[in-house]
Structures are given as C-alpha cells and as structure tokens.
C-alpha cells in the first residue's frame, strides 16, 4: 500500500482567512506623501484645450452662473462682475486675475505637525471615502451606517499610512440626528486621529463648530488658527450652472478665517452637461 502525497491546499478561502487572522499587524510602508513623477495625462491637444477655455469663458461672460447667496453676489458685484438678480457674469480678465491668485500648492498643518500635508503640485494625497449610507464586512454583512461603524473606520483611517486625510464621514452614522451629527463625528475624528480633517459646508453652524473644534484640539489661539491652513472644506457646483446657498456660505466662512476651500464641479455628462468630455469640462 503506497501513501498518496498530500494535496496542496489553495491559499485563499477559509484557510487563508485563518492564517491572516493570526497576523498581529499589517505590513505597510511608512507615512509619506508620494510625488507623482509622471507628466499629466493630456487627453486634448493644445488646440483642444484652447477651445475648452474659450467655451468656458463664453459661458461665464454671456450666460453667467447663478449664485444663490446674497452675500456672495454682493462680493462679486463689488469686484466688478455684472449682476442681474442671482445671475453673475464675469469677463475673462477678471477670471484669469482671480485664478492667478490661487497658489500652486499650500500646506495644511493638523494638530500633529508630523502629519503636515502639501496640497497641490505633483503631491498625491489620499482620503477616506465620504458619506456612503451603508457598510459591509465579512462578519456582519451589509448594514446601515451607525456611529460605532463610523468609529471603526476612523481607527482604520488613523492606522493606515496610505490615508493622509480624515475627510468626510466614511459611513453616515444615521443613528445620530443630523443636527448634531457633526459634533459627535468631529470629536471622534479629533480624538481617534491626528490627521488633517474636513468640514462639510452644510450650514453656518456646522462650519463654525468644526473650525472651533479644530482650533481647540490644536491648542491654538484665534490668531494662530487663522495664520495658516489647519483644515479644509470642499464645495461643488450644481447643475445647471449654480452654486447653492449653504456651500457658498461655508466657503466664505472658511475663507474669512484663513482656511482653504476646494471647489469641484458636479456634472453628469449627457444629463446635466454635454455628453462629450470637452463639453462637460467646459
């Protein structure tokens, strides 16, 4: 009687899970900010870029953007823009002057200065996902977001060196009322992580509360807080060609206290904008 050689088991599946479960830590690279060594992708040639630019300038000059915030409209009026109700039109010289004032890069310093980030240029920063309604894992399956799961994701955000920013809520904690959710979530962000944090621009109270909590957590005076970027917010336009009240309000409140605002477009090609890439970009 001969012994048959033992079958080799595959590494994955339940056996693989058991092996991985016994690992005390996850091997990872040290904290660093990667720099992209490659040239930017250029989907359009120089003529194509120029056509997009001219189209964007024509939209701003002839059609205008709806700014649904009286304070923002008044600022633009004083700056020389043409205002008709909530519609604001601006010429190319004004646009290019304002764009030229934006720095190529800037530094954000959280409460732990060793987590300082350079935003812009060729620096690549990675942030946790923001605001999904549900969570899923291999033990509990799919479920609605709750505060405990939010805290778990914050711990992971702190642990992984490849995540540079504790951005929005990695899952919405729907078991906390929306009116006070930002207070509980920011407290956990500031106690479970020491990385740069983000504020949702969803109303004056939320933005002001978050800035004040970041200031207190850093042990900063108001002058020290305003002296350099400590956090950030991002706002997006809504179609067609609009900026809504709460996001404009949040952006202005952040700017008044020296904190950066990232502005991103929100458009669905073929629904809110032309189906072509160049048309949607314009």
PDB file of C-alpha atoms in Angstrom:
ATOM      1  CA  UNK A   1       0.000   0.000   0.000  1.00  0.00           C
ATOM      2  CA  UNK A   2       1.501   3.321  -1.033  1.00  0.00           C
ATOM      3  CA  UNK A   3       0.880   6.684   0.605  1.00  0.00           C
ATOM      4  CA  UNK A   4      -0.601   9.308  -1.692  1.00  0.00           C
ATOM      5  CA  UNK A   5       1.047  12.739  -1.486  1.00  0.00           C
ATOM      6  CA  UNK A   6      -0.985  15.217   0.496  1.00  0.00           C
ATOM      7  CA  UNK A   7      -2.999  17.578  -1.674  1.00  0.00           C
ATOM      8  CA  UNK A   8      -1.802  21.139  -1.692  1.00  0.00           C
ATOM      9  CA  UNK A   9      -4.489  23.466  -0.384  1.00  0.00           C
ATOM     10  CA  UNK A  10      -5.127  26.804  -2.001  1.00  0.00           C
ATOM     11  CA  UNK A  11      -4.042  29.851  -0.066  1.00  0.00           C
ATOM     12  CA  UNK A  12      -7.367  31.638  -0.191  1.00  0.00           C
ATOM     13  CA  UNK A  13     -10.772  30.762   1.224  1.00  0.00           C
ATOM     14  CA  UNK A  14     -11.354  29.929   4.868  1.00  0.00           C
ATOM     15  CA  UNK A  15      -7.860  28.537   5.364  1.00  0.00           C
ATOM     16  CA  UNK A  16      -6.354  31.750   4.087  1.00  0.00           C
ATOM     17  CA  UNK A  17      -8.590  33.762   6.352  1.00  0.00           C
ATOM     18  CA  UNK A  18      -7.433  31.773   9.386  1.00  0.00           C
ATOM     19  CA  UNK A  19      -3.797  32.432   8.546  1.00  0.00           C
ATOM     20  CA  UNK A  20      -4.371  36.129   8.023  1.00  0.00           C
ATOM     21  CA  UNK A  21      -6.434  36.385  11.191  1.00  0.00           C
ATOM     22  CA  UNK A  22      -3.380  35.369  13.191  1.00  0.00           C
ATOM     23  CA  UNK A  23      -1.258  38.238  11.911  1.00  0.00           C
ATOM     24  CA  UNK A  24      -0.672  40.806  14.635  1.00  0.00           C
ATOM     25  CA  UNK A  25      -0.077  43.755  12.346  1.00  0.00           C
ATOM     26  CA  UNK A  26      -0.398  44.636   8.690  1.00  0.00           C
ATOM     27  CA  UNK A  27       2.848  45.346   6.891  1.00  0.00           C
ATOM     28  CA  UNK A  28       2.747  48.796   5.363  1.00  0.00           C
ATOM     29  CA  UNK A  29       5.053  51.491   4.115  1.00  0.00           C
ATOM     30  CA  UNK A  30       5.906  54.354   6.477  1.00  0.00           C
ATOM     31  CA  UNK A  31       3.966  57.606   6.408  1.00  0.00           C
ATOM     32  CA  UNK A  32       4.953  59.743   3.448  1.00  0.00           C
ATOM     33  CA  UNK A  33       3.429  61.995   0.797  1.00  0.00           C
ATOM     34  CA  UNK A  34       4.036  60.477  -2.643  1.00  0.00           C
ATOM     35  CA  UNK A  35       5.038  62.733  -5.514  1.00  0.00           C
ATOM     36  CA  UNK A  36       3.833  61.850  -8.998  1.00  0.00           C
ATOM     37  CA  UNK A  37       6.911  61.540 -11.266  1.00  0.00           C
ATOM     38  CA  UNK A  38       4.851  61.414 -14.461  1.00  0.00           C
ATOM     39  CA  UNK A  39       3.616  64.220 -16.668  1.00  0.00           C
ATOM     40  CA  UNK A  40      -0.134  64.915 -16.512  1.00  0.00           C
ATOM     41  CA  UNK A  41      -2.383  62.984 -18.867  1.00  0.00           C
ATOM     42  CA  UNK A  42      -3.245  65.166 -21.849  1.00  0.00           C
ATOM     43  CA  UNK A  43      -6.480  63.888 -23.438  1.00  0.00           C
ATOM     44  CA  UNK A  44      -6.667  67.033 -25.594  1.00  0.00           C
ATOM     45  CA  UNK A  45      -4.035  68.739 -27.706  1.00  0.00           C
ATOM     46  CA  UNK A  46      -3.219  72.427 -27.279  1.00  0.00           C
ATOM     47  CA  UNK A  47      -5.927  73.482 -29.732  1.00  0.00           C
ATOM     48  CA  UNK A  48      -8.494  71.371 -27.889  1.00  0.00           C
ATOM     49  CA  UNK A  49      -7.544  72.888 -24.539  1.00  0.00           C
ATOM     50  CA  UNK A  50      -7.859  76.358 -26.021  1.00  0.00           C
ATOM     51  CA  UNK A  51     -11.346  75.577 -27.378  1.00  0.00           C
ATOM     52  CA  UNK A  52     -12.456  74.354 -23.944  1.00  0.00           C
ATOM     53  CA  UNK A  53     -11.040  77.523 -22.372  1.00  0.00           C
ATOM     54  CA  UNK A  54     -12.777  79.823 -24.839  1.00  0.00           C
ATOM     55  CA  UNK A  55     -16.075  77.988 -24.374  1.00  0.00           C
ATOM     56  CA  UNK A  56     -15.805  78.267 -20.584  1.00  0.00           C
ATOM     57  CA  UNK A  57     -15.032  81.979 -20.863  1.00  0.00           C
ATOM     58  CA  UNK A  58     -18.015  82.476 -23.185  1.00  0.00           C
ATOM     59  CA  UNK A  59     -20.313  80.737 -20.688  1.00  0.00           C
ATOM     60  CA  UNK A  60     -19.071  82.937 -17.841  1.00  0.00           C
ATOM     61  CA  UNK A  61     -19.264  86.118 -19.936  1.00  0.00           C
ATOM     62  CA  UNK A  62     -22.526  85.616 -21.854  1.00  0.00           C
ATOM     63  CA  UNK A  63     -24.617  83.137 -19.836  1.00  0.00           C
ATOM     64  CA  UNK A  64     -23.373  83.559 -16.281  1.00  0.00           C
ATOM     65  CA  UNK A  65     -23.583  81.488 -13.109  1.00  0.00           C
ATOM     66  CA  UNK A  66     -26.398  81.509 -10.555  1.00  0.00           C
ATOM     67  CA  UNK A  67     -25.073  82.343  -7.087  1.00  0.00           C
ATOM     68  CA  UNK A  68     -27.889  81.596  -4.640  1.00  0.00           C
ATOM     69  CA  UNK A  69     -26.350  83.571  -1.784  1.00  0.00           C
ATOM     70  CA  UNK A  70     -26.861  87.362  -1.468  1.00  0.00           C
ATOM     71  CA  UNK A  71     -23.558  87.948   0.324  1.00  0.00           C
ATOM     72  CA  UNK A  72     -21.612  86.142  -2.395  1.00  0.00           C
ATOM     73  CA  UNK A  73     -23.464  88.090  -5.082  1.00  0.00           C
ATOM     74  CA  UNK A  74     -22.632  91.385  -3.372  1.00  0.00           C
ATOM     75  CA  UNK A  75     -18.931  90.483  -3.157  1.00  0.00           C
ATOM     76  CA  UNK A  76     -18.905  89.735  -6.880  1.00  0.00           C
ATOM     77  CA  UNK A  77     -20.791  92.940  -7.676  1.00  0.00           C
ATOM     78  CA  UNK A  78     -18.202  94.996  -5.789  1.00  0.00           C
ATOM     79  CA  UNK A  79     -15.438  93.159  -7.654  1.00  0.00           C
ATOM     80  CA  UNK A  80     -16.843  94.405 -10.954  1.00  0.00           C
ATOM     81  CA  UNK A  81     -18.950  91.484 -12.151  1.00  0.00           C
ATOM     82  CA  UNK A  82     -22.261  92.051 -13.943  1.00  0.00           C
ATOM     83  CA  UNK A  83     -25.125  91.068 -11.641  1.00  0.00           C
ATOM     84  CA  UNK A  84     -28.755  90.502 -12.550  1.00  0.00           C
ATOM     85  CA  UNK A  85     -30.602  89.084  -9.561  1.00  0.00           C
ATOM     86  CA  UNK A  86     -28.738  85.888  -8.710  1.00  0.00           C
ATOM     87  CA  UNK A  87     -27.109  85.658 -12.137  1.00  0.00           C
ATOM     88  CA  UNK A  88     -23.485  86.764 -12.224  1.00  0.00           C
ATOM     89  CA  UNK A  89     -21.436  87.261 -15.390  1.00  0.00           C
ATOM     90  CA  UNK A  90     -17.701  87.911 -15.458  1.00  0.00           C
ATOM     91  CA  UNK A  91     -15.184  88.635 -18.193  1.00  0.00           C
ATOM     92  CA  UNK A  92     -12.009  86.720 -18.965  1.00  0.00           C
ATOM     93  CA  UNK A  93      -9.666  89.320 -17.464  1.00  0.00           C
ATOM     94  CA  UNK A  94     -11.418  89.058 -14.091  1.00  0.00           C
ATOM     95  CA  UNK A  95     -11.430  85.245 -14.182  1.00  0.00           C
ATOM     96  CA  UNK A  96      -7.751  84.968 -15.065  1.00  0.00           C
ATOM     97  CA  UNK A  97      -6.794  87.511 -12.396  1.00  0.00           C
ATOM     98  CA  UNK A  98      -8.641  85.525  -9.730  1.00  0.00           C
ATOM     99  CA  UNK A  99      -7.198  82.200 -10.915  1.00  0.00           C
ATOM    100  CA  UNK A 100      -3.685  83.663 -10.823  1.00  0.00           C
ATOM    101  CA  UNK A 101      -4.132  84.462  -7.120  1.00  0.00           C
ATOM    102  CA  UNK A 102      -4.567  80.786  -6.233  1.00  0.00           C
ATOM    103  CA  UNK A 103      -1.275  79.227  -5.084  1.00  0.00           C
ATOM    104  CA  UNK A 104       0.146  76.256  -6.972  1.00  0.00           C
ATOM    105  CA  UNK A 105       0.392  74.429  -3.651  1.00  0.00           C
ATOM    106  CA  UNK A 106      -0.116  75.082   0.055  1.00  0.00           C
ATOM    107  CA  UNK A 107       0.474  73.354   3.365  1.00  0.00           C
ATOM    108  CA  UNK A 108      -2.155  72.163   5.846  1.00  0.00           C
ATOM    109  CA  UNK A 109      -0.977  71.595   9.416  1.00  0.00           C
ATOM    110  CA  UNK A 110      -3.216  69.492  11.711  1.00  0.00           C
ATOM    111  CA  UNK A 111      -2.840  69.219  15.472  1.00  0.00           C
ATOM    112  CA  UNK A 112       0.068  66.792  14.955  1.00  0.00           C
ATOM    113  CA  UNK A 113       2.620  68.751  12.888  1.00  0.00           C
ATOM    114  CA  UNK A 114       4.230  65.480  11.778  1.00  0.00           C
ATOM    115  CA  UNK A 115       1.070  64.905   9.709  1.00  0.00           C
ATOM    116  CA  UNK A 116       1.526  68.159   7.813  1.00  0.00           C
ATOM    117  CA  UNK A 117       0.427  67.896   4.175  1.00  0.00           C
ATOM    118  CA  UNK A 118       1.375  69.681   0.980  1.00  0.00           C
ATOM    119  CA  UNK A 119      -1.698  70.017  -1.210  1.00  0.00           C
ATOM    120  CA  UNK A 120      -1.156  70.770  -4.884  1.00  0.00           C
ATOM    121  CA  UNK A 121       1.649  70.486  -7.388  1.00  0.00           C
ATOM    122  CA  UNK A 122       2.562  66.854  -8.016  1.00  0.00           C
ATOM    123  CA  UNK A 123       1.835  65.752  -4.455  1.00  0.00           C
ATOM    124  CA  UNK A 124      -0.727  62.951  -4.219  1.00  0.00           C
ATOM    125  CA  UNK A 125      -2.981  62.806  -1.169  1.00  0.00           C
ATOM    126  CA  UNK A 126      -5.439  60.036  -0.373  1.00  0.00           C
ATOM    127  CA  UNK A 127      -8.556  60.474   1.740  1.00  0.00           C
ATOM    128  CA  UNK A 128     -11.165  58.072   3.067  1.00  0.00           C
ATOM    129  CA  UNK A 129     -14.417  57.822   1.137  1.00  0.00           C
ATOM    130  CA  UNK A 130     -17.193  60.192   2.205  1.00  0.00           C
ATOM    131  CA  UNK A 131     -20.839  59.618   3.100  1.00  0.00           C
ATOM    132  CA  UNK A 132     -21.804  56.144   1.854  1.00  0.00           C
ATOM    133  CA  UNK A 133     -25.098  55.134   3.500  1.00  0.00           C
ATOM    134  CA  UNK A 134     -24.149  51.503   4.172  1.00  0.00           C
ATOM    135  CA  UNK A 135     -21.215  49.477   5.462  1.00  0.00           C
ATOM    136  CA  UNK A 136     -20.223  45.858   4.784  1.00  0.00           C
ATOM    137  CA  UNK A 137     -17.788  43.429   6.324  1.00  0.00           C
ATOM    138  CA  UNK A 138     -17.274  39.661   6.231  1.00  0.00           C
ATOM    139  CA  UNK A 139     -18.687  39.068   9.704  1.00  0.00           C
ATOM    140  CA  UNK A 140     -21.724  41.345   9.853  1.00  0.00           C
ATOM    141  CA  UNK A 141     -22.533  41.722   6.178  1.00  0.00           C
ATOM    142  CA  UNK A 142     -24.271  44.787   4.771  1.00  0.00           C
ATOM    143  CA  UNK A 143     -25.939  47.201   7.174  1.00  0.00           C
ATOM    144  CA  UNK A 144     -26.953  50.824   7.509  1.00  0.00           C
ATOM    145  CA  UNK A 145     -24.262  53.144   8.772  1.00  0.00           C
ATOM    146  CA  UNK A 146     -24.116  53.764  12.510  1.00  0.00           C
ATOM    147  CA  UNK A 147     -21.877  55.597  14.940  1.00  0.00           C
ATOM    148  CA  UNK A 148     -19.928  52.542  16.083  1.00  0.00           C
ATOM    149  CA  UNK A 149     -19.071  51.622  12.494  1.00  0.00           C
ATOM    150  CA  UNK A 150     -18.055  55.227  11.865  1.00  0.00           C
ATOM    151  CA  UNK A 151     -15.645  54.977  14.823  1.00  0.00           C
ATOM    152  CA  UNK A 152     -14.200  51.740  13.439  1.00  0.00           C
ATOM    153  CA  UNK A 153     -13.499  53.420  10.117  1.00  0.00           C
ATOM    154  CA  UNK A 154     -11.853  56.345  11.894  1.00  0.00           C
ATOM    155  CA  UNK A 155      -9.499  53.931  13.651  1.00  0.00           C
ATOM    156  CA  UNK A 156      -8.619  52.409  10.283  1.00  0.00           C
ATOM    157  CA  UNK A 157      -8.089  55.892   8.844  1.00  0.00           C
ATOM    158  CA  UNK A 158      -5.577  56.585  11.594  1.00  0.00           C
ATOM    159  CA  UNK A 159      -3.863  53.202  11.277  1.00  0.00           C
ATOM    160  CA  UNK A 160      -3.199  53.145   7.542  1.00  0.00           C
ATOM    161  CA  UNK A 161      -0.301  55.341   6.459  1.00  0.00           C
ATOM    162  CA  UNK A 162      -1.621  55.443   2.894  1.00  0.00           C
ATOM    163  CA  UNK A 163      -4.612  57.510   4.096  1.00  0.00           C
ATOM    164  CA  UNK A 164      -3.475  61.082   4.548  1.00  0.00           C
ATOM    165  CA  UNK A 165      -6.729  62.859   5.438  1.00  0.00           C
ATOM    166  CA  UNK A 166      -9.633  62.071   7.752  1.00  0.00           C
ATOM    167  CA  UNK A 167     -12.105  63.533   5.293  1.00  0.00           C
ATOM    168  CA  UNK A 168     -15.865  63.192   5.317  1.00  0.00           C
ATOM    169  CA  UNK A 169     -17.788  60.501   7.142  1.00  0.00           C
ATOM    170  CA  UNK A 170     -16.572  57.084   5.843  1.00  0.00           C
ATOM    171  CA  UNK A 171     -20.098  55.908   6.578  1.00  0.00           C
ATOM    172  CA  UNK A 172     -23.065  58.043   7.595  1.00  0.00           C
ATOM    173  CA  UNK A 173     -23.946  57.415  11.282  1.00  0.00           C
ATOM    174  CA  UNK A 174     -27.699  57.574  10.770  1.00  0.00           C
ATOM    175  CA  UNK A 175     -28.339  56.711  14.428  1.00  0.00           C
ATOM    176  CA  UNK A 176     -27.238  60.262  15.334  1.00  0.00           C
ATOM    177  CA  UNK A 177     -29.554  63.137  14.439  1.00  0.00           C
ATOM    178  CA  UNK A 178     -28.263  65.212  11.528  1.00  0.00           C
ATOM    179  CA  UNK A 179     -28.471  68.439  13.552  1.00  0.00           C
ATOM    180  CA  UNK A 180     -25.731  67.300  15.964  1.00  0.00           C
ATOM    181  CA  UNK A 181     -24.002  64.611  13.903  1.00  0.00           C
ATOM    182  CA  UNK A 182     -21.084  66.880  13.034  1.00  0.00           C
ATOM    183  CA  UNK A 183     -20.276  67.426  16.727  1.00  0.00           C
ATOM    184  CA  UNK A 184     -20.058  63.733  17.592  1.00  0.00           C
ATOM    185  CA  UNK A 185     -18.223  62.843  14.399  1.00  0.00           C
ATOM    186  CA  UNK A 186     -15.661  65.640  14.692  1.00  0.00           C
ATOM    187  CA  UNK A 187     -14.991  64.739  18.309  1.00  0.00           C
ATOM    188  CA  UNK A 188     -14.161  61.186  17.247  1.00  0.00           C
ATOM    189  CA  UNK A 189     -12.034  62.399  14.343  1.00  0.00           C
ATOM    190  CA  UNK A 190     -10.019  64.667  16.613  1.00  0.00           C
ATOM    191  CA  UNK A 191      -9.541  62.065  19.347  1.00  0.00           C
ATOM    192  CA  UNK A 192      -9.080  58.907  17.247  1.00  0.00           C
ATOM    193  CA  UNK A 193      -6.875  60.503  14.565  1.00  0.00           C
ATOM    194  CA  UNK A 194      -4.207  63.176  14.383  1.00  0.00           C
ATOM    195  CA  UNK A 195      -4.555  63.788  10.650  1.00  0.00           C
ATOM    196  CA  UNK A 196      -5.985  66.701   8.662  1.00  0.00           C
ATOM    197  CA  UNK A 197      -9.787  66.844   8.930  1.00  0.00           C
ATOM    198  CA  UNK A 198     -12.503  68.146   6.630  1.00  0.00           C
ATOM    199  CA  UNK A 199     -15.693  70.119   7.248  1.00  0.00           C
ATOM    200  CA  UNK A 200     -18.929  69.676   5.338  1.00  0.00           C
ATOM    201  CA  UNK A 201     -20.239  73.038   4.105  1.00  0.00           C
ATOM    202  CA  UNK A 202     -23.821  72.311   5.053  1.00  0.00           C
ATOM    203  CA  UNK A 203     -24.777  75.361   7.066  1.00  0.00           C
ATOM    204  CA  UNK A 204     -23.209  78.115   9.119  1.00  0.00           C
ATOM    205  CA  UNK A 205     -23.416  76.294  12.443  1.00  0.00           C
ATOM    206  CA  UNK A 206     -21.703  73.160  11.171  1.00  0.00           C
ATOM    207  CA  UNK A 207     -18.799  75.003   9.570  1.00  0.00           C
ATOM    208  CA  UNK A 208     -18.218  77.317  12.535  1.00  0.00           C
ATOM    209  CA  UNK A 209     -18.453  74.425  15.020  1.00  0.00           C
ATOM    210  CA  UNK A 210     -15.900  72.366  13.114  1.00  0.00           C
ATOM    211  CA  UNK A 211     -13.426  75.234  12.830  1.00  0.00           C
ATOM    212  CA  UNK A 212     -13.737  75.953  16.535  1.00  0.00           C
ATOM    213  CA  UNK A 213     -13.257  72.290  17.462  1.00  0.00           C
ATOM    214  CA  UNK A 214     -10.136  72.063  15.290  1.00  0.00           C
ATOM    215  CA  UNK A 215      -8.786  75.233  16.903  1.00  0.00           C
ATOM    216  CA  UNK A 216      -9.406  73.919  20.423  1.00  0.00           C
ATOM    217  CA  UNK A 217      -7.957  70.468  19.643  1.00  0.00           C
ATOM    218  CA  UNK A 218      -4.780  72.108  18.370  1.00  0.00           C
ATOM    219  CA  UNK A 219      -4.466  74.337  21.440  1.00  0.00           C
ATOM    220  CA  UNK A 220      -4.455  77.377  19.164  1.00  0.00           C
ATOM    221  CA  UNK A 221      -5.421  80.977  19.686  1.00  0.00           C
ATOM    222  CA  UNK A 222      -7.704  82.509  17.077  1.00  0.00           C
ATOM    223  CA  UNK A 223      -4.718  84.343  15.583  1.00  0.00           C
ATOM    224  CA  UNK A 224      -2.709  81.116  15.366  1.00  0.00           C
ATOM    225  CA  UNK A 225      -5.628  79.306  13.762  1.00  0.00           C
ATOM    226  CA  UNK A 226      -6.070  81.968  11.098  1.00  0.00           C
ATOM    227  CA  UNK A 227      -2.329  82.281  10.427  1.00  0.00           C
ATOM    228  CA  UNK A 228      -2.135  79.097   8.336  1.00  0.00           C
ATOM    229  CA  UNK A 229      -4.388  76.348   6.938  1.00  0.00           C
ATOM    230  CA  UNK A 230      -5.406  73.820   9.613  1.00  0.00           C
ATOM    231  CA  UNK A 231      -8.277  72.022   7.841  1.00  0.00           C
ATOM    232  CA  UNK A 232     -10.317  72.383   4.663  1.00  0.00           C
ATOM    233  CA  UNK A 233     -13.741  72.139   3.099  1.00  0.00           C
ATOM    234  CA  UNK A 234     -14.859  71.354  -0.405  1.00  0.00           C
ATOM    235  CA  UNK A 235     -17.883  72.669  -2.235  1.00  0.00           C
ATOM    236  CA  UNK A 236     -19.290  71.776  -5.620  1.00  0.00           C
ATOM    237  CA  UNK A 237     -21.418  73.500  -8.187  1.00  0.00           C
ATOM    238  CA  UNK A 238     -24.822  72.076  -9.010  1.00  0.00           C
ATOM    239  CA  UNK A 239     -26.373  71.920 -12.437  1.00  0.00           C
ATOM    240  CA  UNK A 240     -27.309  73.879 -14.356  1.00  0.00           C
ATOM    241  CA  UNK A 241     -24.562  76.435 -13.612  1.00  0.00           C
ATOM    242  CA  UNK A 242     -25.436  77.081  -9.970  1.00  0.00           C
ATOM    243  CA  UNK A 243     -23.798  77.430  -6.575  1.00  0.00           C
ATOM    244  CA  UNK A 244     -26.247  76.921  -3.712  1.00  0.00           C
ATOM    245  CA  UNK A 245     -26.609  78.947  -0.510  1.00  0.00           C
ATOM    246  CA  UNK A 246     -25.129  76.672   2.205  1.00  0.00           C
ATOM    247  CA  UNK A 247     -21.990  75.771   0.278  1.00  0.00           C
ATOM    248  CA  UNK A 248     -21.253  79.388  -0.625  1.00  0.00           C
ATOM    249  CA  UNK A 249     -21.876  80.366   2.989  1.00  0.00           C
ATOM    250  CA  UNK A 250     -19.492  77.685   4.234  1.00  0.00           C
ATOM    251  CA  UNK A 251     -16.825  78.652   1.714  1.00  0.00           C
ATOM    252  CA  UNK A 252     -16.946  82.312   2.748  1.00  0.00           C
ATOM    253  CA  UNK A 253     -16.835  81.462   6.458  1.00  0.00           C
ATOM    254  CA  UNK A 254     -13.780  79.280   5.902  1.00  0.00           C
ATOM    255  CA  UNK A 255     -12.062  81.948   3.801  1.00  0.00           C
ATOM    256  CA  UNK A 256     -12.687  84.631   6.446  1.00  0.00           C
ATOM    257  CA  UNK A 257     -10.713  82.526   8.924  1.00  0.00           C
ATOM    258  CA  UNK A 258      -7.901  81.703   6.504  1.00  0.00           C
ATOM    259  CA  UNK A 259      -8.878  78.105   5.773  1.00  0.00           C
ATOM    260  CA  UNK A 260      -8.734  76.605   2.263  1.00  0.00           C
ATOM    261  CA  UNK A 261     -11.722  75.782   0.089  1.00  0.00           C
ATOM    262  CA  UNK A 262     -11.580  73.129  -2.630  1.00  0.00           C
ATOM    263  CA  UNK A 263     -14.113  73.792  -5.404  1.00  0.00           C
ATOM    264  CA  UNK A 264     -15.166  70.855  -7.550  1.00  0.00           C
ATOM    265  CA  UNK A 265     -17.800  70.612 -10.301  1.00  0.00           C
ATOM    266  CA  UNK A 266     -20.663  68.150 -10.109  1.00  0.00           C
ATOM    267  CA  UNK A 267     -21.997  67.248 -13.508  1.00  0.00           C
ATOM    268  CA  UNK A 268     -23.460  64.190 -15.208  1.00  0.00           C
ATOM    269  CA  UNK A 269     -22.404  64.073 -18.847  1.00  0.00           C
ATOM    270  CA  UNK A 270     -25.442  63.664 -21.074  1.00  0.00           C
ATOM    271  CA  UNK A 271     -27.876  64.723 -18.342  1.00  0.00           C
ATOM    272  CA  UNK A 272     -26.611  67.980 -16.831  1.00  0.00           C
ATOM    273  CA  UNK A 273     -23.906  68.726 -19.389  1.00  0.00           C
ATOM    274  CA  UNK A 274     -22.839  67.792 -22.926  1.00  0.00           C
ATOM    275  CA  UNK A 275     -22.027  64.122 -23.367  1.00  0.00           C
ATOM    276  CA  UNK A 276     -18.535  64.824 -24.715  1.00  0.00           C
ATOM    277  CA  UNK A 277     -15.631  65.102 -22.281  1.00  0.00           C
ATOM    278  CA  UNK A 278     -14.554  68.509 -23.575  1.00  0.00           C
ATOM    279  CA  UNK A 279     -18.101  69.880 -23.422  1.00  0.00           C
ATOM    280  CA  UNK A 280     -18.631  68.633 -19.865  1.00  0.00           C
ATOM    281  CA  UNK A 281     -15.284  70.081 -18.737  1.00  0.00           C
ATOM    282  CA  UNK A 282     -16.202  73.489 -20.171  1.00  0.00           C
TER     283      UNK A 282
END
